[in-house]
Short mmCIF file of N, CA and C in Angstrom, two decimals:
data_model
loop_
_atom_site.label_atom_id
_atom_site.label_comp_id
_atom_site.label_asym_id
_atom_site.label_seq_id
_atom_site.Cartn_x
_atom_site.Cartn_y
_atom_site.Cartn_z
N UNK A 1206 10.48 38.20 -4.54
CA UNK A 1206 11.87 38.62 -4.53
C UNK A 1206 12.36 37.70 -4.91
N UNK A 1207 13.69 38.31 -5.69
CA UNK A 1207 14.87 37.12 -5.94
C UNK A 1207 16.15 37.77 -5.50
N UNK A 1208 17.05 36.83 -5.23
CA UNK A 1208 18.65 37.06 -4.91
C UNK A 1208 19.21 37.28 -6.37
N UNK A 1209 19.89 38.44 -6.73
CA UNK A 1209 20.67 38.62 -7.81
C UNK A 1209 21.86 39.35 -7.03
N UNK A 1210 23.12 38.63 -7.63
CA UNK A 1210 24.46 39.33 -7.24
C UNK A 1210 24.95 39.88 -5.87
N UNK A 1211 24.09 39.02 -5.13
CA UNK A 1211 24.38 39.25 -3.64
C UNK A 1211 23.14 40.56 -3.24
N UNK A 1212 22.58 41.14 -3.75
CA UNK A 1212 21.45 42.01 -3.19
C UNK A 1212 20.03 41.45 -3.64
N UNK A 1213 19.11 41.96 -2.67
CA UNK A 1213 17.57 41.89 -3.15
C UNK A 1213 17.05 42.38 -4.26
N UNK A 1214 16.43 41.85 -5.05
CA UNK A 1214 15.74 42.86 -6.24
C UNK A 1214 14.24 42.26 -6.30
N UNK A 1215 13.34 43.54 -6.17
CA UNK A 1215 12.00 42.84 -6.75
C UNK A 1215 11.86 42.38 -7.80
N UNK A 1216 10.99 41.80 -8.37
CA UNK A 1216 10.69 41.24 -9.63
C UNK A 1216 10.29 42.19 -10.71
N UNK A 1217 10.02 43.28 -10.50
CA UNK A 1217 9.64 44.51 -11.22
C UNK A 1217 11.05 45.43 -11.46
N UNK A 1218 12.14 44.69 -11.22
CA UNK A 1218 13.22 45.69 -11.20
C UNK A 1218 13.74 46.50 -10.36
N UNK A 1219 12.78 46.74 -9.44
CA UNK A 1219 13.22 47.64 -8.16
C UNK A 1219 14.21 47.30 -7.00
N UNK A 1220 14.91 48.17 -6.84
CA UNK A 1220 15.59 47.67 -5.79
C UNK A 1220 15.09 47.48 -4.19
N UNK A 1221 15.29 46.62 -3.81
CA UNK A 1221 15.07 46.62 -2.47
C UNK A 1221 15.60 47.52 -1.26
N UNK A 1222 14.97 47.83 0.00
CA UNK A 1222 15.63 48.62 0.68
C UNK A 1222 17.21 48.44 1.10
N UNK A 1223 17.50 47.47 1.17
CA UNK A 1223 18.65 46.71 1.48
C UNK A 1223 19.76 47.31 0.39
N UNK A 1224 19.06 46.96 -0.92
CA UNK A 1224 20.39 47.52 -1.82
C UNK A 1224 20.31 49.07 -1.92
N UNK A 1225 19.12 49.80 -1.49
CA UNK A 1225 19.06 51.14 -1.75
C UNK A 1225 19.95 51.79 -0.58
N UNK A 1226 20.23 51.06 0.62
CA UNK A 1226 20.95 51.34 1.67
C UNK A 1226 22.26 51.22 1.17
N UNK A 1227 22.46 50.22 0.60
CA UNK A 1227 23.91 50.11 0.25
C UNK A 1227 24.64 51.31 -0.86
N UNK A 1228 23.81 51.11 -1.79
CA UNK A 1228 23.73 52.12 -2.52
C UNK A 1228 24.52 53.43 -1.93
N UNK A 1229 23.13 54.08 -1.29
CA UNK A 1229 23.48 55.42 -0.45
C UNK A 1229 24.77 55.41 0.50
N UNK A 1230 25.14 54.24 1.18
CA UNK A 1230 26.47 54.17 1.90
C UNK A 1230 27.63 54.57 0.81
N UNK A 1231 27.66 53.70 -0.38
CA UNK A 1231 28.66 54.01 -1.25
C UNK A 1231 28.93 55.35 -1.68
N UNK A 1232 27.78 55.94 -1.99
CA UNK A 1232 27.33 57.43 -2.25
C UNK A 1232 28.11 58.20 -1.28
N UNK A 1233 27.80 57.74 0.17
CA UNK A 1233 28.39 58.70 1.20
C UNK A 1233 29.75 58.53 1.24
N UNK A 1234 30.50 57.24 1.51
CA UNK A 1234 31.70 57.05 0.94
C UNK A 1234 32.55 57.68 -0.04
N UNK A 1235 31.95 57.76 -1.29
CA UNK A 1235 32.59 58.03 -2.46
C UNK A 1235 32.54 59.73 -2.16
N UNK A 1236 31.86 60.35 -1.45
CA UNK A 1236 31.69 62.12 -1.39
C UNK A 1236 32.84 62.18 -0.25
N UNK A 1237 32.91 61.28 0.90
CA UNK A 1237 34.14 61.57 1.81
C UNK A 1237 35.35 61.70 1.29
N UNK A 1238 35.37 60.57 0.65
CA UNK A 1238 36.56 60.06 -0.33
C UNK A 1238 37.13 61.67 -0.92
N UNK A 1239 36.02 62.18 -1.47
CA UNK A 1239 36.20 63.28 -2.45
C UNK A 1239 36.65 64.52 -1.55
N UNK A 1240 35.82 64.67 -0.65
CA UNK A 1240 36.39 65.83 0.42
C UNK A 1240 37.62 65.72 1.05
N UNK A 1241 37.98 64.86 1.19
CA UNK A 1241 39.54 64.34 1.81
C UNK A 1241 40.63 64.17 0.89
N UNK A 1242 40.42 64.42 -0.58
CA UNK A 1242 41.26 64.25 -1.63
C UNK A 1242 42.32 65.34 -1.49
N UNK A 1243 41.88 66.73 -1.25
CA UNK A 1243 42.74 67.65 -1.58
C UNK A 1243 43.71 67.56 -0.20
N UNK A 1244 43.66 67.12 1.20
CA UNK A 1244 44.66 66.92 2.14
C UNK A 1244 45.39 65.67 1.54
N UNK A 1245 44.66 64.67 1.10
CA UNK A 1245 45.54 63.23 0.79
C UNK A 1245 46.69 63.78 -0.07
N UNK A 1246 46.22 64.55 -1.42
CA UNK A 1246 47.17 64.87 -2.27
C UNK A 1246 48.29 65.87 -1.77
N UNK A 1247 48.01 66.91 -0.81
CA UNK A 1247 48.81 67.93 -0.09
C UNK A 1247 49.86 67.00 0.80
N UNK A 1248 49.27 66.11 1.44
CA UNK A 1248 50.22 65.32 2.40
C UNK A 1248 51.24 64.16 1.73
N UNK A 1249 50.54 63.73 0.72
CA UNK A 1249 51.49 62.77 -0.28
C UNK A 1249 52.56 63.45 -1.23
N UNK A 1250 52.01 64.77 -1.63
CA UNK A 1250 52.99 65.40 -2.49
C UNK A 1250 54.26 66.10 -0.99
N UNK A 1251 54.07 66.34 -0.04
CA UNK A 1251 54.99 66.54 1.00
C UNK A 1251 55.97 65.64 1.16
N UNK A 1252 55.55 64.42 1.24
CA UNK A 1252 56.07 63.18 1.47
C UNK A 1252 57.13 62.41 0.11
N UNK A 1253 56.17 62.88 -0.80
CA UNK A 1253 57.05 62.56 -2.21
C UNK A 1253 58.11 63.57 -2.12
N UNK A 1254 58.28 64.40 -1.70
CA UNK A 1254 59.29 65.32 -1.58
C UNK A 1254 60.21 65.18 -0.49
N UNK A 1255 60.03 64.51 0.56
CA UNK A 1255 61.15 64.06 1.41
C UNK A 1255 61.84 62.60 0.86
N UNK A 1256 60.94 61.72 0.05
CA UNK A 1256 61.25 60.60 -0.34
C UNK A 1256 62.16 60.42 -1.39
N UNK A 1257 62.25 61.58 -2.40
CA UNK A 1257 62.80 61.59 -3.56
C UNK A 1257 64.71 61.76 -3.07
N UNK A 1258 64.81 62.43 -2.33
CA UNK A 1258 66.21 62.99 -1.78
C UNK A 1258 66.72 61.52 -0.91
N UNK A 1259 65.96 60.99 -0.35
CA UNK A 1259 66.41 59.30 0.61
C UNK A 1259 66.90 58.79 -0.66
N UNK A 1260 65.88 58.66 -1.80
CA UNK A 1260 66.11 57.56 -2.70
C UNK A 1260 67.22 57.84 -3.41
N UNK A 1261 67.86 59.06 -3.35
CA UNK A 1261 68.96 59.21 -4.46
C UNK A 1261 70.09 59.53 -3.29
N UNK A 1262 70.15 58.81 -1.92
CA UNK A 1262 71.11 58.90 -0.94
C UNK A 1262 71.62 57.37 -1.21
N UNK A 1263 72.32 57.39 0.02
CA UNK A 1263 73.35 56.13 0.16
C UNK A 1263 73.30 55.49 1.31
N UNK A 1264 72.18 55.57 2.40
CA UNK A 1264 72.07 54.91 3.21
C UNK A 1264 71.53 53.49 3.25
N UNK A 1265 71.32 52.85 4.33
CA UNK A 1265 70.58 51.06 3.87
C UNK A 1265 69.33 51.32 3.22
N UNK A 1266 68.77 52.45 3.90
CA UNK A 1266 66.97 52.77 3.41
C UNK A 1266 66.89 53.17 2.34
N UNK A 1267 67.90 53.44 1.51
CA UNK A 1267 67.95 54.20 0.30
C UNK A 1267 67.21 53.48 -0.98
N UNK A 1268 67.72 52.44 -0.63
CA UNK A 1268 67.26 51.41 -2.13
C UNK A 1268 66.33 51.08 -2.02
N UNK A 1269 65.68 50.80 -0.82
CA UNK A 1269 64.21 50.33 -0.78
C UNK A 1269 63.45 51.61 -1.03
N UNK A 1270 64.00 52.56 -0.64
CA UNK A 1270 62.50 53.61 -1.13
C UNK A 1270 62.99 53.85 -2.72
N UNK A 1271 64.33 53.66 -3.40
CA UNK A 1271 64.04 53.97 -4.64
C UNK A 1271 63.15 52.96 -5.37
N UNK A 1272 63.15 51.53 -4.99
CA UNK A 1272 62.41 50.52 -5.12
C UNK A 1272 60.94 50.88 -5.37
N UNK A 1273 60.47 51.28 -4.27
CA UNK A 1273 59.09 51.77 -3.96
C UNK A 1273 58.35 53.12 -4.60
N UNK A 1274 59.53 53.92 -5.23
CA UNK A 1274 59.19 55.03 -6.16
C UNK A 1274 58.99 54.61 -7.52
N UNK A 1275 60.07 53.60 -7.57
CA UNK A 1275 60.11 53.02 -9.28
C UNK A 1275 58.89 52.01 -9.36
N UNK A 1276 58.41 51.35 -8.41
CA UNK A 1276 57.01 50.45 -8.49
C UNK A 1276 56.15 51.52 -8.81
N UNK A 1277 55.88 52.56 -8.14
CA UNK A 1277 54.87 53.76 -8.42
C UNK A 1277 54.78 54.02 -10.20
N UNK A 1278 56.01 54.51 -10.50
CA UNK A 1278 56.55 55.32 -11.62
C UNK A 1278 56.36 54.03 -12.94
N UNK A 1279 56.44 52.59 -12.58
CA UNK A 1279 56.26 51.71 -13.67
C UNK A 1279 55.96 50.41 -13.21
N UNK A 1280 54.89 49.88 -12.38
CA UNK A 1280 54.71 48.66 -11.73
C UNK A 1280 55.48 47.63 -12.36
N UNK A 1281 54.89 47.56 -13.77
CA UNK A 1281 55.35 46.40 -14.85
C UNK A 1281 56.72 46.21 -14.79
N UNK A 1282 57.31 47.20 -15.08
CA UNK A 1282 58.49 46.87 -15.24
C UNK A 1282 59.51 47.12 -13.98
N UNK A 1283 59.26 47.51 -13.15
CA UNK A 1283 60.37 47.89 -11.57
C UNK A 1283 58.88 46.99 -10.97
N UNK A 1284 59.42 45.83 -10.38
CA UNK A 1284 58.44 45.18 -9.32
C UNK A 1284 58.84 45.58 -8.01
N UNK A 1285 58.13 46.01 -6.78
CA UNK A 1285 58.37 45.88 -5.41
C UNK A 1285 58.09 45.01 -4.85
N UNK A 1286 58.72 44.53 -3.79
CA UNK A 1286 58.57 43.52 -2.85
C UNK A 1286 57.78 44.32 -1.42
N UNK A 1287 56.76 44.20 -1.17
CA UNK A 1287 56.10 44.38 -0.11
C UNK A 1287 56.98 44.43 0.80
N UNK A 1288 57.58 43.33 1.21
CA UNK A 1288 58.51 43.28 2.62
C UNK A 1288 59.54 44.29 2.54
N UNK A 1289 59.77 44.76 1.67
CA UNK A 1289 60.82 45.89 1.72
C UNK A 1289 60.65 46.88 2.68
N UNK A 1290 59.03 47.34 3.00
CA UNK A 1290 58.89 48.19 3.58
C UNK A 1290 59.43 47.92 5.13
N UNK A 1291 59.60 46.62 5.41
CA UNK A 1291 60.14 46.45 6.93
C UNK A 1291 61.65 46.82 7.18
N UNK A 1292 62.05 47.16 6.35
CA UNK A 1292 63.58 47.77 6.27
C UNK A 1292 63.57 49.31 6.69
N UNK A 1293 62.52 49.85 6.69
CA UNK A 1293 62.36 51.50 6.74
C UNK A 1293 62.03 51.52 8.11
N UNK A 1294 62.47 53.17 8.69
CA UNK A 1294 62.10 53.41 9.97
C UNK A 1294 60.69 54.10 9.59
N UNK A 1295 59.95 54.15 10.89
CA UNK A 1295 58.63 54.90 10.85
C UNK A 1295 57.86 55.80 9.99
N UNK A 1296 58.94 56.86 10.16
CA UNK A 1296 58.95 58.28 9.20
C UNK A 1296 58.76 57.78 8.08
N UNK A 1297 59.86 57.19 7.59
CA UNK A 1297 59.76 56.86 5.94
C UNK A 1297 58.68 56.01 5.70
N UNK A 1298 58.33 55.11 6.18
CA UNK A 1298 57.57 53.79 5.88
C UNK A 1298 55.97 55.07 5.77
N UNK A 1299 55.91 55.81 6.93
CA UNK A 1299 54.48 56.57 6.79
C UNK A 1299 54.76 57.93 5.46
N UNK A 1300 55.70 58.10 4.99
CA UNK A 1300 55.73 58.64 4.06
C UNK A 1300 55.51 58.16 2.60
N UNK A 1301 55.57 56.81 2.84
CA UNK A 1301 55.63 56.00 1.28
C UNK A 1301 54.04 55.64 1.62
N UNK A 1302 53.46 55.72 2.76
CA UNK A 1302 51.93 55.50 2.76
C UNK A 1302 51.25 56.56 2.21
N UNK A 1303 51.57 57.46 2.46
CA UNK A 1303 51.05 58.98 2.23
C UNK A 1303 51.18 59.11 0.76
N UNK A 1304 52.24 58.84 -0.15
CA UNK A 1304 52.51 58.74 -1.37
C UNK A 1304 51.83 57.82 -2.15
N UNK A 1305 51.49 56.41 -1.59
CA UNK A 1305 50.61 55.53 -2.03
C UNK A 1305 49.25 55.96 -2.15
N UNK A 1306 48.76 56.65 -0.94
CA UNK A 1306 47.64 57.07 -0.94
C UNK A 1306 47.14 58.25 -2.06
N UNK A 1307 48.29 59.29 -2.43
CA UNK A 1307 48.12 59.98 -3.01
C UNK A 1307 47.83 59.38 -4.48
N UNK A 1308 48.57 58.23 -4.83
CA UNK A 1308 48.75 57.72 -5.96
C UNK A 1308 47.90 56.81 -6.24
N UNK A 1309 46.89 56.86 -5.42
CA UNK A 1309 45.58 55.87 -5.53
C UNK A 1309 44.73 56.78 -6.37
N UNK A 1310 44.50 57.74 -6.35
CA UNK A 1310 43.79 59.04 -7.29
C UNK A 1310 44.52 59.51 -7.67
N UNK A 1311 45.61 59.32 -8.95
CA UNK A 1311 46.60 60.38 -9.11
C UNK A 1311 46.02 61.56 -10.06
N UNK A 1312 46.47 62.65 -9.64
CA UNK A 1312 46.18 63.81 -10.55
C UNK A 1312 47.73 63.64 -11.68
N UNK A 1313 48.32 63.30 -11.70
CA UNK A 1313 49.74 62.70 -12.36
C UNK A 1313 50.56 61.83 -11.71
N UNK A 1314 51.24 61.40 -12.60
CA UNK A 1314 52.55 60.44 -12.26
C UNK A 1314 53.29 60.97 -11.33
N UNK A 1315 53.68 60.08 -10.57
CA UNK A 1315 54.56 60.18 -9.35
C UNK A 1315 55.99 61.15 -9.88
N UNK A 1316 56.48 60.84 -10.81
CA UNK A 1316 57.42 61.67 -11.52
C UNK A 1316 57.30 62.92 -12.05
N UNK A 1317 56.08 63.05 -12.47
CA UNK A 1317 55.48 64.40 -13.06
C UNK A 1317 55.63 65.91 -12.12
N UNK A 1318 55.83 65.07 -10.57
CA UNK A 1318 55.87 66.31 -9.82
C UNK A 1318 57.05 66.84 -9.95
N UNK A 1319 58.27 66.43 -10.13
CA UNK A 1319 59.80 67.06 -10.53
C UNK A 1319 60.00 67.34 -12.00
N UNK A 1320 60.99 68.46 -12.06
CA UNK A 1320 61.34 68.77 -13.44
C UNK A 1320 62.20 67.79 -14.06
N UNK A 1321 62.00 67.06 -15.25
CA UNK A 1321 62.52 66.07 -15.99
C UNK A 1321 62.56 64.96 -14.69
N UNK A 1322 61.42 64.59 -14.40
CA UNK A 1322 61.07 63.14 -13.52
C UNK A 1322 61.26 62.04 -13.96
N UNK A 1323 61.03 61.75 -15.42
CA UNK A 1323 61.26 60.55 -16.02
C UNK A 1323 62.73 60.31 -16.23
N UNK A 1324 63.55 61.03 -16.28
CA UNK A 1324 65.05 61.00 -16.35
C UNK A 1324 65.58 60.52 -15.06
N UNK A 1325 64.95 61.33 -13.96
CA UNK A 1325 65.60 61.32 -12.38
C UNK A 1325 65.05 59.59 -12.18
N UNK A 1326 63.68 59.33 -12.46
CA UNK A 1326 63.33 58.03 -11.96
C UNK A 1326 64.09 56.90 -12.96
N UNK A 1327 64.49 57.41 -14.19
CA UNK A 1327 65.09 56.14 -14.58
C UNK A 1327 66.76 56.12 -14.25
N UNK A 1328 67.22 57.37 -13.61
CA UNK A 1328 68.67 57.04 -13.29
C UNK A 1328 68.58 56.62 -11.77
N UNK A 1329 67.62 56.94 -10.95
CA UNK A 1329 67.45 55.80 -10.05
C UNK A 1329 67.58 54.26 -10.05
N UNK A 1330 66.81 53.64 -11.10
CA UNK A 1330 67.01 52.46 -11.46
C UNK A 1330 68.16 52.07 -11.63
N UNK A 1331 69.12 53.36 -12.76
CA UNK A 1331 70.40 52.76 -13.03
C UNK A 1331 71.24 52.72 -11.61
N UNK A 1332 71.03 53.77 -11.11
CA UNK A 1332 72.32 54.02 -9.63
C UNK A 1332 71.83 52.87 -8.75
N UNK A 1333 70.97 52.19 -8.50
CA UNK A 1333 70.50 51.10 -7.49
C UNK A 1333 70.48 49.68 -8.06
N UNK A 1334 70.58 49.80 -9.45
CA UNK A 1334 70.69 48.19 -10.34
C UNK A 1334 69.28 47.80 -10.06
N UNK A 1335 68.00 48.42 -10.15
CA UNK A 1335 66.89 47.76 -10.14
C UNK A 1335 66.57 47.24 -11.08
N UNK A 1336 65.99 45.87 -10.93
CA UNK A 1336 65.79 44.96 -12.64
C UNK A 1336 64.79 45.63 -13.15
N UNK A 1337 64.88 45.86 -14.28
CA UNK A 1337 63.48 46.36 -15.20
C UNK A 1337 63.34 44.90 -16.04
N UNK A 1338 61.91 44.52 -15.42
CA UNK A 1338 61.84 43.31 -16.06
C UNK A 1338 60.95 43.41 -17.55
N UNK A 1339 61.00 44.64 -18.19
CA UNK A 1339 60.76 44.65 -19.32
C UNK A 1339 61.82 44.36 -20.49
N UNK A 1340 62.96 44.11 -20.06
CA UNK A 1340 64.12 43.78 -20.69
C UNK A 1340 64.08 42.42 -20.18
N UNK A 1341 64.56 41.94 -21.40
CA UNK A 1341 65.28 40.53 -21.68
C UNK A 1341 66.50 39.90 -20.75
N UNK A 1342 66.43 38.95 -19.73
CA UNK A 1342 67.30 38.95 -19.10
C UNK A 1342 68.86 38.54 -19.53
N UNK A 1343 69.70 39.06 -19.01
CA UNK A 1343 71.44 38.87 -19.80
C UNK A 1343 71.85 37.74 -19.57
N UNK A 1344 72.27 37.01 -20.33
CA UNK A 1344 72.91 35.97 -20.37
C UNK A 1344 74.20 35.71 -20.51
N UNK A 1345 74.69 36.98 -20.80
CA UNK A 1345 76.10 37.00 -20.96
C UNK A 1345 76.49 37.05 -22.73
N UNK A 1346 75.57 36.86 -23.26
CA UNK A 1346 75.44 36.62 -24.71
C UNK A 1346 75.40 37.85 -25.48
N UNK A 1347 76.08 38.01 -26.46
CA UNK A 1347 75.93 39.47 -27.19
C UNK A 1347 75.15 39.47 -28.08
#
């Protein structure tokens, strides 16, 4: 036997019992994740419906929720600092986690759950003056 990529493989190319057990465990985990997916998506969508009005509001937490939603919308353009979660109350934080869990295996982009969602998300960026990192920095020159 030889060690290859952290697993025991018999010289004939046959997987060792340890490797077979590891693959079986991965299959069980994958099946369980698939079983849980409908509930995760339902909880995430419900949470997303709570978060968007908050992001469109005017309290101290609203900007942080908007930044989170924009990060999911386009993480390259809108960077989200994870320490912003510390500014949220527990319920809003939990809603963010539910949306993040839903977005881990998305059926569609977060803005796609809302009519004209792309425009709504772009408006969040404007309303909260969230930096769009795809645009060159403004240096005052025209």
